[in-house]
Coordinates of C-alpha atoms in Angstrom, one line a residue:
X29 CA 65.6 94.1 71.6
X30 CA 67.0 97.4 72.7
X31 CA 65.2 100.8 72.4
X32 CA 67.9 101.9 69.8
X33 CA 67.3 98.8 67.6
X34 CA 63.5 99.3 67.8
X35 CA 63.9 103.0 66.8
X36 CA 66.0 101.9 63.9
X37 CA 63.4 99.4 62.7
X38 CA 60.7 102.0 63.0
X39 CA 62.7 104.6 61.0
X40 CA 63.1 102.0 58.2
X41 CA 59.4 101.4 58.3
X42 CA 58.6 105.1 58.2
X43 CA 60.7 105.6 55.1
X44 CA 58.5 103.1 53.3
X45 CA 55.2 104.3 54.6
X46 CA 56.0 108.0 54.0
X47 CA 55.6 107.3 50.3
X48 CA 52.2 105.6 50.6
X49 CA 49.0 107.5 50.7
X50 CA 46.1 106.7 53.0
X51 CA 43.9 106.3 50.0
X52 CA 46.0 103.3 49.1
X53 CA 46.1 101.9 52.6
X54 CA 42.3 102.2 53.0
X55 CA 41.8 100.1 49.9
X56 CA 42.4 97.0 52.2
X57 CA 38.9 95.7 53.1
X58 CA 40.3 94.1 56.3
X59 CA 41.9 97.3 57.6
X60 CA 39.1 98.5 59.8
X61 CA 38.9 95.2 61.6
X62 CA 42.7 95.0 62.0
X63 CA 43.1 98.5 63.4
X64 CA 40.0 99.0 65.6
X65 CA 40.1 98.2 69.3
X66 CA 37.4 98.1 71.9
X67 CA 37.0 98.1 75.7
X68 CA 33.9 98.4 77.7
X69 CA 31.9 100.5 75.2
X70 CA 34.8 102.6 74.0
X71 CA 36.0 102.1 70.5
X72 CA 39.4 103.3 69.1
X73 CA 39.6 103.4 65.3
X74 CA 43.2 103.7 64.1
X75 CA 42.4 102.7 60.5
X76 CA 43.0 106.2 59.2
X77 CA 46.5 106.4 60.7
X78 CA 49.4 106.1 58.2
X79 CA 50.7 102.8 59.4
X80 CA 50.1 99.0 58.9
X81 CA 49.1 96.5 61.5
X82 CA 52.7 95.3 61.7
X83 CA 53.8 98.8 62.5
X84 CA 51.8 98.5 65.7
X85 CA 53.8 95.3 66.4
X86 CA 57.1 97.3 66.0
X87 CA 55.8 100.1 68.2
X88 CA 54.8 97.6 70.9
X89 CA 58.3 96.2 70.7
X90 CA 59.6 99.7 71.4
X91 CA 57.3 99.9 74.4
X92 CA 58.5 96.6 75.7
X93 CA 62.1 97.6 75.2
X94 CA 61.3 100.7 77.3
X95 CA 60.0 98.5 80.1
X96 CA 56.5 100.0 79.8
X97 CA 54.7 97.1 81.7
X98 CA 57.0 97.6 84.7
X99 CA 56.5 101.4 84.5
X100 CA 52.7 101.0 84.5
X101 CA 53.0 98.7 87.5
X102 CA 55.1 101.4 89.2
X103 CA 52.5 104.0 88.6
X104 CA 49.6 101.9 89.9
X105 CA 51.4 100.6 92.9
X106 CA 52.5 104.0 94.2
X107 CA 56.2 104.0 93.4
X108 CA 57.7 107.5 93.2
X109 CA 57.4 107.9 89.5
X110 CA 57.5 111.7 89.9
X111 CA 61.3 111.6 90.4
X112 CA 62.1 115.3 90.5
X113 CA 59.7 115.8 93.4
X114 CA 60.3 112.4 95.0
X115 CA 56.7 111.3 95.2
X116 CA 54.1 109.0 93.6
X117 CA 51.4 110.1 91.1
X118 CA 48.4 108.3 92.5
X119 CA 45.4 109.7 90.6
X120 CA 44.4 106.1 89.9
X121 CA 43.9 105.6 93.7
X122 CA 41.4 108.4 93.6
X123 CA 39.0 106.2 91.6
X124 CA 39.8 102.8 93.2
X125 CA 36.6 101.4 94.7
X126 CA 36.0 101.1 98.5
X127 CA 37.1 97.9 100.1
X128 CA 40.5 97.8 98.5
X129 CA 43.8 99.1 100.0
X130 CA 47.0 100.5 98.8
X131 CA 49.8 101.2 101.3
X132 CA 52.3 104.0 100.4
X133 CA 54.9 104.9 103.1
X134 CA 52.8 103.0 105.7
X135 CA 49.6 104.9 104.9
X136 CA 46.5 103.3 103.4
X137 CA 45.8 105.7 100.5
X138 CA 42.4 104.2 99.6
X139 CA 41.1 104.7 103.2
X140 CA 42.0 108.4 103.0
X141 CA 40.4 108.8 99.6
X142 CA 37.1 107.1 100.8
X143 CA 37.1 109.3 103.9
X144 CA 37.2 112.4 101.7
X145 CA 34.5 111.0 99.4
X146 CA 32.3 110.5 102.4
X147 CA 32.7 114.1 103.5
X148 CA 32.1 115.3 100.0
X149 CA 28.9 113.2 100.0
X150 CA 27.7 114.8 103.2
X151 CA 28.4 118.3 101.9
X152 CA 26.6 117.6 98.6
X153 CA 23.6 116.1 100.5
X154 CA 23.4 119.3 102.7
X155 CA 23.4 121.5 99.6
X156 CA 20.9 119.4 97.6
X157 CA 18.5 119.2 100.5
X158 CA 18.5 123.0 100.9
X159 CA 20.1 122.7 104.4
X160 CA 23.2 124.8 103.7
X161 CA 22.2 128.2 104.8
X162 CA 23.8 131.6 104.1
X163 CA 24.2 134.4 106.6
X164 CA 20.5 135.4 106.3
X165 CA 19.2 131.9 106.9
X166 CA 18.2 131.4 103.3
X167 CA 19.3 128.2 101.5
X168 CA 22.3 128.4 99.2
X169 CA 21.2 128.3 95.6
X170 CA 24.4 129.4 93.8
X171 CA 27.9 127.9 93.9
X172 CA 31.0 129.7 92.5
X173 CA 34.1 127.6 92.0
X174 CA 37.3 129.7 92.4
X175 CA 40.4 128.0 91.0
X176 CA 42.9 128.0 88.2
X177 CA 44.5 125.4 86.0
X178 CA 43.5 121.9 87.0
X179 CA 41.2 123.3 89.8
X180 CA 39.2 125.0 87.1
X181 CA 39.6 123.2 83.8
X182 CA 38.6 119.7 84.9
X183 CA 35.5 120.6 86.9
X184 CA 34.4 123.1 84.3
X185 CA 34.8 120.7 81.4
X186 CA 33.1 117.8 83.2
X187 CA 30.1 119.9 84.5
X188 CA 29.5 121.2 81.0
X189 CA 29.9 117.7 79.4
X190 CA 27.5 116.1 81.8
X191 CA 24.9 118.8 82.0
X192 CA 22.2 116.3 80.9
X193 CA 22.8 114.2 84.1
X194 CA 21.7 116.7 86.8
X195 CA 19.5 115.0 89.4
X196 CA 16.4 116.8 90.4
X197 CA 17.9 117.9 93.7
X198 CA 20.7 119.7 91.8
X199 CA 18.6 121.5 89.3
X200 CA 17.9 124.4 91.6
X201 CA 21.6 125.2 92.2
X202 CA 23.4 127.5 89.7
X203 CA 27.1 126.7 89.2
X204 CA 29.7 129.2 88.0
X205 CA 33.5 129.1 87.5
X206 CA 36.0 131.9 88.1
X207 CA 39.7 131.6 87.2
X208 CA 40.9 134.9 85.6
X209 CA 43.3 136.7 87.9
X210 CA 42.3 140.1 86.6
X211 CA 38.9 139.9 88.3
X212 CA 37.0 140.3 85.0
X213 CA 35.0 137.1 85.5
X214 CA 34.3 137.8 89.1
X215 CA 33.3 141.4 88.8
X216 CA 30.6 140.7 86.2
X217 CA 29.4 137.7 88.1
X218 CA 29.0 139.4 91.6
X219 CA 26.8 142.1 90.2
X220 CA 24.2 139.4 89.2
X221 CA 24.3 137.2 92.4
X222 CA 22.6 137.3 95.7
X223 CA 25.3 137.3 98.4
X224 CA 22.9 135.8 101.0
X225 CA 22.5 132.6 98.9
X226 CA 26.0 132.3 97.3
X227 CA 28.6 129.7 98.3
X228 CA 32.2 129.9 97.2
X229 CA 34.4 126.8 96.7
X230 CA 38.0 127.9 97.0
X231 CA 40.2 125.2 95.3
X232 CA 44.0 125.5 95.7
X233 CA 46.4 122.7 96.3
X234 CA 49.0 124.9 98.0
X235 CA 46.6 127.6 99.2
X236 CA 49.2 130.1 98.1
X237 CA 48.1 130.6 94.5
X238 CA 48.0 134.4 94.2
X239 CA 45.3 134.7 91.5
X240 CA 43.0 132.2 93.3
X241 CA 43.4 133.9 96.6
X242 CA 42.9 137.4 95.1
X243 CA 39.5 136.3 93.7
X244 CA 38.6 134.7 97.0
X245 CA 39.5 137.9 98.9
X246 CA 37.3 140.0 96.6
X247 CA 34.4 137.5 97.1
X248 CA 34.9 137.6 100.9
X249 CA 34.9 141.4 101.0
X250 CA 31.7 141.4 98.8
X251 CA 30.0 139.3 101.3
X252 CA 31.2 141.3 104.3
X253 CA 30.0 144.5 102.7
X254 CA 26.7 143.0 101.8
X255 CA 26.0 141.5 105.2
X256 CA 27.7 143.8 107.6
X257 CA 29.0 140.8 109.4
X258 CA 32.5 139.8 110.5
X259 CA 34.6 137.7 108.1
X260 CA 34.6 134.7 110.4
X261 CA 30.8 134.4 110.2
X262 CA 31.0 134.9 106.4
X263 CA 33.7 132.2 106.0
X264 CA 31.7 129.7 108.0
X265 CA 28.5 130.1 106.0
X266 CA 29.8 130.9 102.5
X267 CA 33.2 129.2 101.9
X268 CA 34.5 125.7 101.3
X269 CA 38.2 125.2 101.0
X270 CA 39.7 122.3 99.0
X271 CA 43.4 122.0 99.6
X272 CA 46.4 119.8 100.3
X273 CA 47.5 122.4 103.0
X274 CA 44.6 122.5 105.5
X275 CA 46.6 124.6 108.0
X276 CA 47.0 127.3 105.4
X277 CA 43.3 127.2 104.6
X278 CA 42.7 127.5 108.4
X279 CA 45.0 130.5 108.5
X280 CA 43.0 132.1 105.7
X281 CA 39.9 131.7 107.9
X282 CA 38.1 128.6 106.5
X283 CA 37.0 126.4 109.4
X284 CA 38.0 122.7 109.4
X285 CA 34.4 121.5 108.9
X286 CA 34.3 123.4 105.6
X287 CA 37.6 121.9 104.3
X288 CA 38.1 119.0 102.0
X289 CA 41.5 117.4 101.7
X290 CA 43.5 116.1 98.8
X291 CA 47.1 115.1 98.7
X292 CA 50.5 116.3 97.4
X293 CA 50.7 113.3 95.1
X294 CA 47.6 114.6 93.2
X295 CA 48.8 116.7 90.3
X296 CA 46.6 119.7 89.5
X297 CA 45.8 118.4 86.0
X298 CA 44.9 115.0 87.5
X299 CA 42.8 116.4 90.4
X300 CA 39.2 116.4 89.1
X301 CA 38.9 112.9 90.5
X302 CA 39.7 114.2 94.0
X303 CA 37.8 116.7 96.3
X304 CA 38.6 119.2 93.5
X305 CA 35.7 117.5 91.8
X306 CA 33.2 118.8 94.4
X307 CA 31.5 121.1 91.8
X308 CA 31.0 118.0 89.6
X309 CA 29.4 116.1 92.5
X310 CA 27.2 119.2 93.2
X311 CA 26.2 119.2 89.5
X312 CA 25.5 115.5 88.8
X313 CA 25.2 114.2 92.4
X314 CA 27.5 111.8 94.2
X315 CA 26.0 108.8 92.4
X316 CA 27.0 110.5 89.1
X317 CA 30.4 111.4 90.4
X318 CA 31.0 107.8 91.5
X319 CA 30.0 106.6 88.0
X320 CA 32.6 109.0 86.6
X321 CA 35.2 107.4 88.9
X322 CA 34.0 103.9 87.9
X323 CA 34.6 104.7 84.2
X324 CA 38.1 105.9 84.9
X325 CA 38.8 102.8 87.1
X326 CA 37.7 100.6 84.2
X327 CA 40.4 102.1 82.1
X328 CA 42.9 102.0 84.9
X329 CA 42.4 98.2 85.2
X330 CA 42.5 97.8 81.4
X331 CA 45.7 99.8 81.2
X332 CA 47.3 97.8 84.0
X333 CA 46.2 94.3 82.8
X334 CA 45.6 94.3 79.1
X335 CA 48.3 93.2 76.7
X336 CA 50.0 96.2 75.1
X337 CA 48.9 95.2 71.6
X338 CA 45.2 95.4 72.8
X339 CA 45.6 98.3 75.3
X340 CA 43.7 101.4 74.3
X341 CA 45.7 104.1 76.1
X342 CA 49.0 102.4 75.0
X343 CA 47.9 102.2 71.3
X344 CA 46.7 105.8 71.4
X345 CA 50.1 106.8 72.7
X346 CA 52.1 104.7 70.3
X347 CA 50.3 106.1 67.3
X348 CA 51.2 109.5 68.6
X349 CA 54.9 108.5 68.9
X350 CA 54.7 107.2 65.3
X351 CA 53.3 110.5 64.0
X352 CA 55.6 112.8 66.1
X353 CA 58.9 111.0 66.0
X354 CA 58.7 109.0 62.8
X355 CA 56.4 111.0 60.4
X356 CA 57.5 114.4 61.7
X357 CA 54.0 115.7 62.6
X358 CA 54.1 118.2 65.4
X359 CA 50.5 119.5 65.5
X360 CA 47.5 117.8 67.1
X361 CA 43.9 118.8 66.8
X362 CA 41.2 117.6 69.2
X363 CA 37.8 117.6 67.4
X364 CA 34.8 116.6 69.5
X365 CA 31.5 116.4 67.6
X366 CA 29.3 116.9 70.6
X367 CA 28.6 120.4 71.9
X368 CA 28.7 119.2 75.5
X369 CA 32.5 118.5 75.0
X370 CA 33.2 122.2 74.2
X371 CA 35.8 122.4 77.0
X372 CA 37.5 119.1 76.3
X373 CA 40.2 120.5 74.0
X374 CA 41.3 123.1 76.7
X375 CA 41.4 120.4 79.3
X376 CA 43.6 118.1 77.1
X377 CA 45.8 121.1 76.2
X378 CA 46.8 121.3 79.9
X379 CA 46.9 117.5 80.4
X380 CA 49.2 116.9 77.5
X381 CA 51.3 120.0 77.1
X382 CA 51.9 120.6 80.8
X383 CA 52.7 117.0 81.3
X384 CA 54.9 116.2 78.3
X385 CA 56.1 119.7 77.2
X386 CA 59.6 118.7 78.3
X387 CA 63.0 118.7 76.7
X388 CA 65.0 117.1 79.5
X389 CA 65.1 113.4 80.2
X390 CA 64.9 111.7 83.6
X391 CA 68.7 111.5 83.7
X392 CA 69.1 115.2 83.1
X393 CA 70.2 114.9 79.5
X394 CA 68.5 116.7 76.6
X395 CA 65.9 114.8 74.7
X396 CA 67.1 113.6 71.3
X397 CA 63.8 114.1 69.4
X398 CA 60.5 115.8 69.7
X399 CA 58.2 115.3 72.7
X400 CA 54.7 116.7 73.1
X401 CA 53.2 118.4 70.0
X402 CA 51.3 121.6 69.9
X403 CA 47.8 120.7 70.8
X404 CA 44.6 122.6 70.2
X405 CA 41.0 122.0 69.2
X406 CA 37.4 123.1 69.0
X407 CA 33.9 121.6 68.6
X408 CA 33.9 120.0 65.1
X409 CA 31.3 122.2 63.3
X410 CA 32.9 125.4 64.6
X411 CA 36.3 124.1 63.7
X412 CA 35.1 123.3 60.2
X413 CA 34.4 127.0 59.7
X414 CA 37.6 128.1 61.5
X415 CA 40.8 126.1 60.9
X416 CA 39.8 123.1 58.8
X417 CA 41.0 125.1 55.8
X418 CA 44.5 124.5 57.1
X419 CA 43.8 120.8 57.7
X420 CA 42.6 120.3 54.2
X421 CA 44.8 122.5 52.1
X422 CA 47.4 124.1 54.3
X423 CA 51.1 123.3 54.4
X424 CA 51.1 121.7 57.9
X425 CA 50.7 118.0 58.6
X426 CA 48.3 117.6 61.5
X427 CA 47.1 114.5 63.4
X428 CA 43.5 114.7 64.5
X429 CA 41.4 113.0 67.1
X430 CA 37.7 112.9 66.3
X431 CA 35.5 112.2 69.3
X432 CA 31.8 111.4 69.0
X433 CA 29.1 109.4 70.8
X434 CA 27.1 107.0 68.6
X435 CA 23.8 107.7 70.3
X436 CA 22.2 110.9 71.7
X437 CA 18.6 112.1 72.3
X438 CA 17.3 108.5 72.3
X439 CA 14.5 109.7 74.7
X440 CA 13.8 112.9 72.9
X441 CA 12.1 114.0 69.6
X442 CA 13.0 113.1 66.1
X443 CA 14.2 116.6 65.4
X444 CA 17.0 116.5 68.0
X445 CA 17.9 112.9 66.9
X446 CA 18.2 114.2 63.4
X447 CA 20.6 117.0 64.6
X448 CA 22.8 114.3 66.2
X449 CA 22.8 112.4 62.9
X450 CA 24.0 115.6 61.2
X451 CA 26.9 115.8 63.7
X452 CA 27.8 112.1 63.1
X453 CA 27.7 112.6 59.3
X454 CA 30.0 115.6 59.5
X455 CA 32.4 113.8 61.8
X456 CA 32.7 110.8 59.5
X457 CA 32.8 112.9 56.3
X458 CA 35.7 115.1 57.6
X459 CA 37.7 112.1 58.8
X460 CA 37.2 110.5 55.3
X461 CA 38.2 113.6 53.4
X462 CA 41.2 114.3 55.5
X463 CA 42.4 110.8 54.8
X464 CA 41.5 110.4 51.1
X465 CA 41.6 113.9 49.8
X466 CA 40.2 114.2 46.3
X467 CA 39.8 110.4 46.1
X468 CA 36.9 110.8 48.6
X469 CA 34.8 112.1 45.7
X470 CA 32.6 109.5 43.9
X471 CA 33.6 110.6 40.4
X472 CA 36.7 111.9 38.6
X473 CA 35.7 115.6 38.7
X474 CA 38.7 116.4 41.0
X475 CA 41.1 115.6 38.2
X476 CA 39.8 118.5 36.1
X477 CA 39.5 120.9 39.1
X478 CA 41.9 123.9 39.4
X479 CA 44.7 123.6 41.9
X480 CA 42.8 125.7 44.5
X481 CA 40.0 123.1 44.6
X482 CA 42.3 120.1 45.1
X483 CA 42.7 118.2 48.4
X484 CA 45.8 116.2 49.1
X485 CA 44.4 114.2 52.0
X486 CA 46.8 111.9 53.8
X487 CA 46.2 113.7 57.1
X488 CA 46.2 110.9 59.8
X489 CA 43.3 110.8 62.3
X490 CA 41.9 108.6 65.1
X491 CA 38.2 108.3 65.7
X492 CA 37.1 107.6 69.3
X493 CA 33.6 106.4 69.4
X494 CA 31.6 106.4 72.6
X495 CA 28.4 104.4 72.8
X496 CA 26.9 107.4 74.6
X497 CA 28.3 110.4 76.5
X498 CA 27.6 109.4 80.2
X499 CA 29.5 110.0 83.4
X500 CA 31.0 106.5 83.1
X501 CA 32.0 107.0 79.4
X502 CA 33.5 110.4 80.2
X503 CA 35.6 108.9 83.0
X504 CA 36.9 106.3 80.5
X505 CA 37.7 108.9 77.9
X506 CA 39.7 111.1 80.3
X507 CA 41.5 108.2 81.9
X508 CA 42.5 106.9 78.5
X509 CA 44.2 110.2 77.6
X510 CA 45.9 110.4 81.0
X511 CA 47.5 107.0 80.5
X512 CA 48.3 107.9 76.9
X513 CA 50.4 110.8 78.3
X514 CA 52.2 108.5 80.8
X515 CA 53.0 105.9 78.1
X516 CA 54.5 108.6 75.9
X517 CA 56.5 110.0 78.8
X518 CA 57.9 106.5 79.5
X519 CA 59.1 106.1 75.9
X520 CA 60.5 109.6 75.7
X521 CA 62.2 109.1 79.1
X522 CA 60.7 112.3 80.7
X523 CA 58.7 113.1 83.8
X524 CA 55.1 113.9 83.1
X525 CA 54.2 114.8 86.6
X526 CA 56.2 118.0 87.3
X527 CA 55.9 121.5 85.7
X528 CA 58.9 123.5 86.6
X529 CA 58.3 125.9 83.7
X530 CA 54.9 126.8 85.3
X531 CA 56.5 127.2 88.7
X532 CA 59.1 129.7 87.3
X533 CA 56.3 131.8 85.8
X534 CA 54.6 132.0 89.2
X535 CA 57.8 133.0 91.0
X536 CA 58.6 135.7 88.4
X537 CA 55.1 137.1 88.6
X538 CA 55.3 137.4 92.4
X539 CA 58.5 139.3 92.1
X540 CA 57.1 141.5 89.4
X541 CA 54.4 142.8 91.8
X542 CA 57.1 144.5 93.8
X543 CA 58.5 146.0 90.6
X544 CA 55.1 147.5 89.7
X545 CA 54.9 149.2 93.1
X546 CA 58.5 150.3 93.1
X547 CA 59.7 151.1 89.6
X548 CA 62.8 152.8 90.9
X549 CA 64.1 149.3 91.8
X550 CA 63.8 148.1 88.2
X551 CA 67.4 148.8 87.1
X552 CA 68.3 145.1 87.2
X553 CA 65.6 144.1 84.7
X554 CA 66.0 143.8 81.0
X555 CA 65.3 147.0 78.9
X556 CA 62.1 145.7 77.4
X557 CA 60.5 144.9 80.8
X558 CA 61.9 148.1 82.3
X559 CA 60.4 150.2 79.5
X560 CA 56.9 148.7 79.9
X561 CA 57.1 149.2 83.7
X562 CA 57.9 152.9 83.2
X563 CA 55.1 153.3 80.7
X564 CA 52.6 151.6 83.0
X565 CA 53.5 153.7 86.0
X566 CA 53.3 156.9 84.0
X567 CA 49.8 155.9 82.9
X568 CA 48.8 155.0 86.4
X569 CA 50.0 158.3 87.8
X570 CA 47.9 160.1 85.2
X571 CA 44.7 158.3 86.1

């Protein structure tokens, strides 16, 4: 079959299913078994999606017609799948176990990865043992990660999610994250910290990111002022640089022994598995970090080897394709029911919208249909009191991902276990009502209710059930979403590994710095920007 014929079949199927309500589909007692899939402690429940088991067969046929299996092999084997930048996207290599090899352009990628992990391990051990000393000779007890985008979102999300897994050696180390370019996060933080015991981790792939370097320069000056020492002494004792450009880190002043390397083929939003994950390793220890990598590798292997009809990332992606391109649903809510996953929606916003927010295909032509939807989310209980009104009674169709662990607090008191039961009950209840609407009620009272108390239901959702939220399980979850993104990109014919829209914004912001300092040069700008520049400069002159 060709992609065109598969799309035609799917459009025909969608026309039929658009007229059927989820309450009708869920009347099938076999539906859960037919539309639930498992791998290694991770369960994907698609039974509340507006499709039939045979719809999945048609979607898999589309994936086959788009040569998805070959494209997966290309990704894993190091082919240059990032065609606009002419390089591989080897985030899977970052979690490949030691003892394996992968040659790309004559270089054993896995050997380089393991070398960096070994250096990370040594740095973490030095910190955890209290042997990393600041300029006064006191042990470092505070680490501040300075980064932006993938250098912030991934480590921040993971450290918060796995806060229960700190080893004893890490419990005396405070961890902070700074990303805002305006200095607001850093200024408030520095007033509370002891400069003699604070270490900064400066994470920048290019080591040219203006906002990251501005925060780093402020931190460096704070240490110089506090210590009265030269910057080279400060940089040796109080900075680690993580970059793909070690020579630039050296020019900035960070000595080579304080540098960790990652590679051009590591996209920022895929970089938490690399040395960018140093804050994670500091927080949960290298053993915990390796468990995180192992969970991701489990999904990598599954994605590479499992049949498409049983492949969790592929199925998650295909259901998204169905909703976006066949049911015309262009909003996607991420709804974790575990407070530790508070930063997961923001992480997935970058992963999905920066990767697949594209309108140009690999051949340079315009895409014919929609690609990435607008994605947002919030911890479930907060979301229920914020935007669930729109989900239940608004005018927009929204696809939802409910994410929840089955077990928590198994070694704690009954009160906390009861609170987790409350979260589980809310998660399942919301998924049920979104699907069934009024029919979720046990009686016929909805029929007599006024219009403003009616619920239409028929909002599709996926439930992702973890056995428990552990480093291994979180690694699985994130890798599943990564491979979902790649699968959808293959079917849409776009490149998920570049971000030229982001690069344009950086370039324009750099140019605008000159305009702020030289408003007389602004004649070539549009009238709106020129007007704001004049107002800003007038206010600055009055200050």
